[in-house]
mmCIF file of C-alpha atoms in Angstrom:
data_model
loop_
_atom_site.group_PDB
_atom_site.id
_atom_site.type_symbol
_atom_site.label_atom_id
_atom_site.label_comp_id
_atom_site.label_asym_id
_atom_site.label_seq_id
_atom_site.Cartn_x
_atom_site.Cartn_y
_atom_site.Cartn_z
ATOM 1 C CA MET A 156 14.936 0.257 16.622
ATOM 2 C CA GLY A 157 14.297 1.435 20.194
ATOM 3 C CA SER A 158 14.434 3.483 23.190
ATOM 4 C CA GLU A 159 17.773 4.833 24.745
ATOM 5 C CA LYS A 160 18.617 4.249 28.154
ATOM 6 C CA ARG A 161 21.901 6.095 29.337
ATOM 7 C CA GLU A 162 24.257 5.152 31.670
ATOM 8 C CA PHE A 163 27.080 7.508 33.299
ATOM 9 C CA ILE A 164 30.562 4.602 33.190
ATOM 10 C CA TRP A 165 34.130 6.208 35.140
ATOM 11 C CA LEU A 166 36.738 4.764 32.698
ATOM 12 C CA SER A 167 40.603 5.986 33.179
ATOM 13 C CA GLY A 168 39.430 8.777 35.493
ATOM 14 C CA LEU A 169 37.029 10.179 33.212
ATOM 15 C CA LEU A 170 33.340 9.879 32.595
ATOM 16 C CA PHE A 171 31.691 8.550 29.840
ATOM 17 C CA LEU A 172 28.254 8.636 28.639
ATOM 18 C CA ASN A 173 27.141 5.071 27.708
ATOM 19 C CA ILE A 174 23.793 4.949 25.047
ATOM 20 C CA LEU A 175 22.148 1.443 25.294
ATOM 21 C CA VAL A 176 19.659 0.453 22.718
ATOM 22 C CA LEU A 177 16.756 -1.242 24.479
ATOM 23 C CA SER A 178 14.735 -2.776 21.353
ATOM 24 C CA THR A 179 11.083 -2.093 20.751
ATOM 25 C CA ALA A 180 10.400 -3.877 18.275
ATOM 26 C CA ASP A 181 7.891 -6.397 17.798
ATOM 27 C CA VAL A 182 6.884 -9.335 16.050
ATOM 28 C CA LEU A 183 3.396 -10.114 14.363
ATOM 29 C CA TYR A 184 1.633 -12.256 12.025
ATOM 30 C CA TYR A 185 -0.404 -12.402 9.519
ATOM 31 C CA GLU A 186 -2.201 -15.083 7.754
ATOM 32 C CA PHE A 187 -2.737 -15.169 3.804
ATOM 33 C CA PHE A 188 -5.255 -17.492 2.470
ATOM 34 C CA LEU A 189 -5.219 -17.732 -1.824
ATOM 35 C CA GLN A 190 -8.565 -18.228 -2.580
ATOM 36 C CA GLU A 191 -10.704 -18.211 -5.920
ATOM 37 C CA SER A 192 -13.812 -15.355 -5.211
ATOM 38 C CA GLN A 193 -16.594 -14.007 -7.081
ATOM 39 C CA PHE A 194 -16.749 -10.379 -8.052
ATOM 40 C CA THR A 195 -18.726 -8.562 -9.782
ATOM 41 C CA LYS A 196 -17.551 -5.257 -11.937
ATOM 42 C CA LEU A 197 -18.231 -3.981 -15.414
ATOM 43 C CA CYS A 198 -21.622 -5.509 -15.465
ATOM 44 C CA SER A 199 -20.166 -9.543 -15.580
ATOM 45 C CA THR A 200 -19.182 -11.400 -12.940
ATOM 46 C CA LYS A 201 -15.899 -13.354 -12.298
ATOM 47 C CA SER A 202 -13.954 -15.368 -10.539
ATOM 48 C CA ILE A 203 -10.588 -14.388 -9.492
ATOM 49 C CA LEU A 204 -7.920 -15.123 -7.271
ATOM 50 C CA THR A 205 -7.737 -12.908 -3.973
ATOM 51 C CA VAL A 206 -6.028 -13.224 -0.634
ATOM 52 C CA ASN A 207 -8.629 -13.374 2.131
ATOM 53 C CA GLY A 208 -11.427 -12.749 -0.452
ATOM 54 C CA SER A 209 -10.523 -9.124 -0.609
ATOM 55 C CA PHE A 210 -9.459 -7.137 -3.803
ATOM 56 C CA PRO A 211 -7.085 -5.472 -3.114
ATOM 57 C CA GLY A 212 -5.603 -8.147 -0.659
ATOM 58 C CA PRO A 213 -5.193 -7.395 3.097
ATOM 59 C CA GLU A 214 -3.214 -4.331 4.199
ATOM 60 C CA ILE A 215 -0.121 -5.233 6.479
ATOM 61 C CA ARG A 216 0.486 -2.456 9.460
ATOM 62 C CA VAL A 217 3.966 -2.644 11.499
ATOM 63 C CA ARG A 218 6.552 -0.223 12.890
ATOM 64 C CA ARG A 219 9.896 0.048 11.849
ATOM 65 C CA GLY A 220 12.225 -2.096 12.838
ATOM 66 C CA ASP A 221 9.673 -4.865 13.574
ATOM 67 C CA THR A 222 9.520 -8.887 12.243
ATOM 68 C CA VAL A 223 6.896 -10.081 10.072
ATOM 69 C CA PHE A 224 5.410 -13.619 9.526
ATOM 70 C CA VAL A 225 2.863 -14.049 6.988
ATOM 71 C CA ASN A 226 1.510 -17.788 6.536
ATOM 72 C CA VAL A 227 0.255 -18.167 2.949
ATOM 73 C CA HIS A 228 -1.684 -21.048 2.599
ATOM 74 C CA ASN A 229 -2.461 -21.311 -1.225
ATOM 75 C CA GLN A 230 -5.815 -22.298 -1.482
ATOM 76 C CA GLY A 231 -6.161 -21.499 -5.243
ATOM 77 C CA ASN A 232 -5.909 -23.873 -8.711
ATOM 78 C CA HIS A 233 -2.000 -23.040 -9.260
ATOM 79 C CA ALA A 234 1.206 -22.198 -7.389
ATOM 80 C CA VAL A 235 1.689 -18.924 -6.141
ATOM 81 C CA SER A 236 4.679 -17.266 -4.728
ATOM 82 C CA LEU A 237 4.998 -13.539 -3.349
ATOM 83 C CA LYS A 238 7.107 -10.104 -3.693
ATOM 84 C CA TRP A 239 7.690 -8.100 -0.967
ATOM 85 C CA GLU A 240 8.132 -5.037 -3.161
ATOM 86 C CA GLY A 241 10.809 -2.518 -1.291
ATOM 87 C CA VAL A 242 12.070 -4.529 1.279
ATOM 88 C CA LYS A 243 15.817 -4.233 2.101
ATOM 89 C CA GLY A 244 16.052 -6.685 4.929
ATOM 90 C CA SER A 245 15.763 -10.118 5.065
ATOM 91 C CA ILE A 246 12.997 -12.129 3.817
ATOM 92 C CA ASP A 247 13.459 -16.264 4.064
ATOM 93 C CA GLY A 248 11.610 -17.796 1.534
ATOM 94 C CA SER A 249 11.242 -14.817 -0.895
ATOM 95 C CA ASN A 250 11.712 -17.250 -4.030
ATOM 96 C CA GLU A 251 8.984 -19.608 -2.451
ATOM 97 C CA LEU A 252 6.814 -21.515 -5.045
ATOM 98 C CA ILE A 253 3.301 -22.426 -2.607
ATOM 99 C CA GLN A 254 1.706 -25.226 -4.587
ATOM 100 C CA PRO A 255 -2.049 -25.552 -4.651
ATOM 101 C CA GLY A 256 -3.094 -27.431 -1.229
ATOM 102 C CA ARG A 257 -0.242 -26.271 0.550
ATOM 103 C CA ASN A 258 0.829 -23.108 2.885
ATOM 104 C CA PHE A 259 4.353 -21.573 3.513
ATOM 105 C CA THR A 260 5.551 -18.708 6.361
ATOM 106 C CA TYR A 261 7.226 -15.498 4.802
ATOM 107 C CA LYS A 262 9.607 -14.525 7.787
ATOM 108 C CA ILE A 263 10.247 -10.497 6.585
ATOM 109 C CA GLU A 264 12.837 -8.722 9.010
ATOM 110 C CA LEU A 265 12.512 -4.550 8.811
ATOM 111 C CA LYS A 266 15.338 -2.640 8.698
ATOM 112 C CA ASP A 267 15.349 1.294 8.076
ATOM 113 C CA GLU A 268 11.875 1.119 5.968
ATOM 114 C CA ILE A 269 9.882 3.569 6.913
ATOM 115 C CA GLY A 270 6.463 4.755 5.042
ATOM 116 C CA THR A 271 4.710 2.578 2.501
ATOM 117 C CA LEU A 272 5.599 -0.528 0.461
ATOM 118 C CA TRP A 273 3.473 -3.371 -1.107
ATOM 119 C CA TRP A 274 3.321 -7.360 -2.164
ATOM 120 C CA HIS A 275 2.272 -8.927 -4.376
ATOM 121 C CA ALA A 276 2.091 -11.838 -6.854
ATOM 122 C CA THR A 277 5.139 -12.572 -8.718
ATOM 123 C CA SER A 278 3.518 -14.432 -11.538
ATOM 124 C CA ALA A 279 2.140 -11.072 -14.004
ATOM 125 C CA TRP A 280 -1.599 -12.719 -14.422
ATOM 126 C CA ALA A 281 -1.940 -13.150 -10.422
ATOM 127 C CA ALA A 282 -0.797 -9.872 -9.663
ATOM 128 C CA ALA A 283 -3.659 -8.356 -11.215
ATOM 129 C CA THR A 284 -5.433 -9.133 -8.127
ATOM 130 C CA VAL A 285 -3.243 -10.535 -5.847
ATOM 131 C CA HIS A 286 -1.454 -7.432 -4.245
ATOM 132 C CA GLY A 287 -1.610 -5.468 -1.323
ATOM 133 C CA ALA A 288 -0.232 -2.417 0.687
ATOM 134 C CA LEU A 289 2.920 -2.863 3.555
ATOM 135 C CA VAL A 290 2.526 0.343 5.200
ATOM 136 C CA ILE A 291 5.342 0.896 8.115
ATOM 137 C CA SER A 292 4.970 3.624 11.074
ATOM 138 C CA PRO A 293 7.915 4.885 13.095
ATOM 139 C CA ALA A 294 8.780 3.046 15.954
ATOM 140 C CA ALA A 295 7.446 3.583 19.034
ATOM 141 C CA ASN A 296 9.389 6.544 20.525
ATOM 142 C CA GLU A 297 9.813 7.815 16.847
ATOM 143 C CA ASP A 298 7.652 10.835 15.546
ATOM 144 C CA TYR A 299 7.494 12.447 11.908
ATOM 145 C CA PRO A 300 9.948 15.218 10.104
ATOM 146 C CA PHE A 301 7.424 16.318 9.546
ATOM 147 C CA PRO A 302 4.015 17.671 10.788
ATOM 148 C CA ALA A 303 1.614 14.807 12.453
ATOM 149 C CA PRO A 304 -1.089 13.559 10.009
ATOM 150 C CA THR A 305 -4.418 13.607 11.471
ATOM 151 C CA SER A 306 -4.830 9.839 10.074
ATOM 152 C CA ASP A 307 -3.584 8.119 6.946
ATOM 153 C CA GLN A 308 -5.086 6.563 3.706
ATOM 154 C CA THR A 309 -3.845 4.058 1.748
ATOM 155 C CA ILE A 310 -5.032 4.357 -2.057
ATOM 156 C CA ILE A 311 -4.132 1.514 -4.593
ATOM 157 C CA LEU A 312 -4.088 1.709 -8.151
ATOM 158 C CA GLY A 313 -5.214 -1.273 -10.257
ATOM 159 C CA GLN A 314 -6.627 -2.838 -13.451
ATOM 160 C CA TRP A 315 -9.302 -4.637 -14.440
ATOM 161 C CA PHE A 316 -9.720 -7.316 -17.374
ATOM 162 C CA ARG A 317 -13.436 -9.049 -18.260
ATOM 163 C CA GLN A 318 -11.753 -11.925 -19.557
ATOM 164 C CA ALA A 319 -10.740 -14.437 -16.873
ATOM 165 C CA LEU A 320 -6.901 -14.374 -16.249
ATOM 166 C CA THR A 321 -5.637 -17.838 -16.507
ATOM 167 C CA GLU A 322 -1.980 -18.925 -15.997
ATOM 168 C CA GLY A 323 -0.550 -18.905 -19.133
ATOM 169 C CA ASP A 324 2.819 -17.478 -19.621
ATOM 170 C CA LYS A 325 3.482 -15.756 -15.862
ATOM 171 C CA THR A 326 6.020 -13.321 -17.012
ATOM 172 C CA ILE A 327 3.542 -11.410 -19.163
ATOM 173 C CA ALA A 328 0.706 -9.022 -18.213
ATOM 174 C CA PRO A 329 -2.571 -9.688 -19.412
ATOM 175 C CA GLY A 330 -2.806 -6.856 -21.518
ATOM 176 C CA ARG A 331 -4.547 -3.472 -22.110
ATOM 177 C CA ALA A 332 -6.809 -3.053 -18.860
ATOM 178 C CA ASP A 333 -10.461 -2.927 -19.852
ATOM 179 C CA ALA A 334 -10.750 -0.286 -16.394
ATOM 180 C CA TYR A 335 -8.565 1.332 -14.216
ATOM 181 C CA THR A 336 -9.398 1.428 -10.258
ATOM 182 C CA ILE A 337 -8.989 3.122 -6.884
ATOM 183 C CA ASN A 338 -9.314 0.133 -3.698
ATOM 184 C CA GLY A 339 -10.627 -2.100 -6.036
ATOM 185 C CA ASP A 340 -13.601 0.556 -7.471
ATOM 186 C CA PRO A 341 -13.643 1.506 -11.013
ATOM 187 C CA GLY A 342 -15.802 4.513 -10.238
ATOM 188 C CA GLU A 343 -19.420 5.587 -12.795
ATOM 189 C CA ILE A 344 -17.791 6.512 -15.361
ATOM 190 C CA TYR A 345 -17.949 3.124 -17.133
ATOM 191 C CA GLY A 346 -21.615 2.864 -17.723
ATOM 192 C CA CYS A 347 -22.377 -0.013 -15.115
ATOM 193 C CA SER A 348 -25.050 1.337 -12.398
ATOM 194 C CA ASN A 349 -23.818 -1.466 -10.589
ATOM 195 C CA ASP A 350 -20.139 -0.642 -9.945
ATOM 196 C CA THR A 351 -18.923 1.295 -7.099
ATOM 197 C CA THR A 352 -16.976 4.283 -6.398
ATOM 198 C CA PHE A 353 -14.340 4.729 -4.112
ATOM 199 C CA GLU A 354 -15.040 7.414 -1.576
ATOM 200 C CA MET A 355 -12.327 9.010 1.362
ATOM 201 C CA GLN A 356 -13.913 11.031 4.355
ATOM 202 C CA VAL A 357 -12.434 14.073 5.117
ATOM 203 C CA ASP A 358 -12.789 16.657 7.763
ATOM 204 C CA TYR A 359 -12.148 20.680 7.188
ATOM 205 C CA GLU A 360 -8.407 21.233 8.345
ATOM 206 C CA GLY A 361 -7.671 17.681 8.712
ATOM 207 C CA LEU A 362 -4.295 16.741 7.350
ATOM 208 C CA TYR A 363 -3.961 13.226 5.473
ATOM 209 C CA LEU A 364 -0.581 11.404 5.209
ATOM 210 C CA VAL A 365 -2.046 9.162 1.951
ATOM 211 C CA ARG A 366 -0.312 6.510 0.648
ATOM 212 C CA VAL A 367 -0.586 6.237 -3.116
ATOM 213 C CA ILE A 368 0.547 2.688 -5.200
ATOM 214 C CA ASN A 369 0.636 2.025 -8.455
ATOM 215 C CA ALA A 370 -0.170 -1.727 -8.761
ATOM 216 C CA VAL A 371 -1.053 -1.427 -12.458
ATOM 217 C CA ALA A 372 1.100 -3.721 -14.528
ATOM 218 C CA ASN A 373 3.171 -1.668 -17.424
ATOM 219 C CA GLU A 374 1.628 1.527 -17.131
ATOM 220 C CA THR A 375 2.237 4.917 -15.559
ATOM 221 C CA MET A 376 -0.924 6.603 -14.115
ATOM 222 C CA VAL A 377 -1.062 9.786 -13.131
ATOM 223 C CA PHE A 378 -3.165 10.780 -10.010
ATOM 224 C CA GLY A 379 -4.907 13.471 -8.205
ATOM 225 C CA VAL A 380 -7.936 15.238 -6.478
ATOM 226 C CA ALA A 381 -9.589 18.407 -7.530
ATOM 227 C CA SER A 382 -8.694 22.087 -6.007
ATOM 228 C CA HIS A 383 -6.053 20.091 -3.977
ATOM 229 C CA SER A 384 -2.466 19.818 -3.794
ATOM 230 C CA PHE A 385 0.298 17.193 -2.531
ATOM 231 C CA THR A 386 3.008 17.696 -0.534
ATOM 232 C CA ILE A 387 5.651 14.647 -1.725
ATOM 233 C CA VAL A 388 6.964 13.413 1.905
ATOM 234 C CA GLY A 389 8.196 9.586 0.931
ATOM 235 C CA GLN A 390 8.631 7.152 -1.753
ATOM 236 C CA ASN A 391 9.450 3.430 -2.012
ATOM 237 C CA GLY A 392 9.400 3.142 1.955
ATOM 238 C CA ALA A 393 12.063 6.081 2.450
ATOM 239 C CA TYR A 394 11.381 9.775 3.639
ATOM 240 C CA THR A 395 12.197 12.419 0.998
ATOM 241 C CA LYS A 396 12.827 15.934 0.729
ATOM 242 C CA ARG A 397 9.436 17.788 0.971
ATOM 243 C CA SER A 398 8.278 18.678 -2.863
ATOM 244 C CA PHE A 399 4.962 20.571 -3.989
ATOM 245 C CA THR A 400 2.681 19.293 -6.676
ATOM 246 C CA ASN A 401 -0.748 19.590 -7.610
ATOM 247 C CA SER A 402 -0.490 15.708 -9.261
ATOM 248 C CA LEU A 403 1.220 12.609 -9.200
ATOM 249 C CA THR A 404 2.855 10.407 -11.705
ATOM 250 C CA LEU A 405 3.628 7.303 -11.122
ATOM 251 C CA ALA A 406 6.093 4.730 -12.830
ATOM 252 C CA PRO A 407 4.572 1.148 -12.217
ATOM 253 C CA ALA A 408 4.959 -0.160 -8.768
ATOM 254 C CA GLN A 409 5.970 3.162 -7.432
ATOM 255 C CA VAL A 410 4.451 4.205 -3.835
ATOM 256 C CA VAL A 411 4.092 8.257 -3.653
ATOM 257 C CA ASP A 412 3.422 9.129 0.192
ATOM 258 C CA VAL A 413 1.918 12.779 0.555
ATOM 259 C CA LEU A 414 0.083 15.124 3.129
ATOM 260 C CA LEU A 415 -2.830 16.442 1.489
ATOM 261 C CA CYS A 416 -4.628 19.196 3.643
ATOM 262 C CA ALA A 417 -8.187 19.302 3.452
ATOM 263 C CA ASN A 418 -8.671 23.270 3.573
ATOM 264 C CA VAL A 419 -11.426 23.292 0.818
ATOM 265 C CA ASN A 420 -14.744 23.631 2.587
ATOM 266 C CA VAL A 421 -17.510 22.628 0.039
ATOM 267 C CA GLY A 422 -19.218 19.225 -0.302
ATOM 268 C CA HIS A 423 -16.878 16.698 -2.450
ATOM 269 C CA TYR A 424 -14.448 16.590 -5.133
ATOM 270 C CA TYR A 425 -13.061 14.425 -7.812
ATOM 271 C CA ILE A 426 -10.258 12.007 -7.003
ATOM 272 C CA THR A 427 -8.745 10.711 -10.511
ATOM 273 C CA ALA A 428 -6.553 8.011 -11.795
ATOM 274 C CA ARG A 429 -5.870 7.152 -15.383
ATOM 275 C CA PRO A 430 -2.703 5.976 -17.731
ATOM 276 C CA SER A 431 -0.339 8.315 -18.899
ATOM 277 C CA SER A 432 -1.266 6.846 -22.537
ATOM 278 C CA GLY A 433 -4.583 8.598 -21.846
ATOM 279 C CA THR A 434 -6.687 5.519 -22.773
ATOM 280 C CA TYR A 435 -9.692 4.971 -19.346
ATOM 281 C CA ILE A 436 -9.883 7.311 -16.206
ATOM 282 C CA THR A 437 -10.887 6.407 -12.851
ATOM 283 C CA ASN A 438 -12.410 8.247 -10.762
ATOM 284 C CA GLY A 439 -13.465 8.320 -6.861
ATOM 285 C CA ILE A 440 -14.713 11.122 -3.941
ATOM 286 C CA LEU A 441 -13.136 12.975 -1.360
ATOM 287 C CA ARG A 442 -15.742 14.024 0.818
ATOM 288 C CA TYR A 443 -16.051 16.402 3.273
ATOM 289 C CA LEU A 444 -17.968 15.236 6.848
ATOM 290 C CA THR A 445 -17.162 18.439 8.369
ATOM 291 C CA THR A 446 -16.643 22.491 7.424
ATOM 292 C CA SER A 447 -15.387 25.521 8.711
ATOM 293 C CA SER A 448 -17.898 27.364 10.852
#
């Protein structure tokens, strides 16, 4: 990706327009620390494997065509490797297993990916808590192929287990979740007063690019915002033909980018996510900070 330099060249008596592409791609560096961290949800505290002490893990933000180096330090108790879902460019170390006490640097060379992808641990037990978004914005000289959003918001649909997640069989998911989460928050319906609820704040008539990632293993998730509709503009790291819907149905590991127009003028609205099997539900809040005059 890059800007264009145009030169006119005489060749055999004819005038040609020569277009040279000047690279504007950047090289970015991230430091990931795999470590055990204490989290309290569903009225109990347990230790989980995290990246940089957060659940979900840190968000990587780049532009189309950038190169990213991610240095992963394994301070946990088990060997871990990371998978970069949907990346079509080259990845140095895509199969590297990082042993406890060691580090490894992934080199990710992006090509034409655009929109939203995500990363996660390759083993099923670790992926429940070790995952995060890879947000790819247009290159510096590019525009969105749809109205420019006021802002953007990443939403990761996840799961929470009361039992400790141990290494076990790395190819098997931990089983049915005890709760589902929106950006790590289980919401207010599980009966624990200490549980937090995700809140997305918007301004009236703002246009928001919402990046929805289904990080729930083996569950198709249904996502929606009460009284609001979506315009789908991208999926799995690529733009798509625009379509309209009142809710999203996301297969495991699927990513959908949508535009949400904040055109309702009263208070706050529930954000909901549930498995298509109908078991459990989680909620967040869409809250208007300003209203129409």
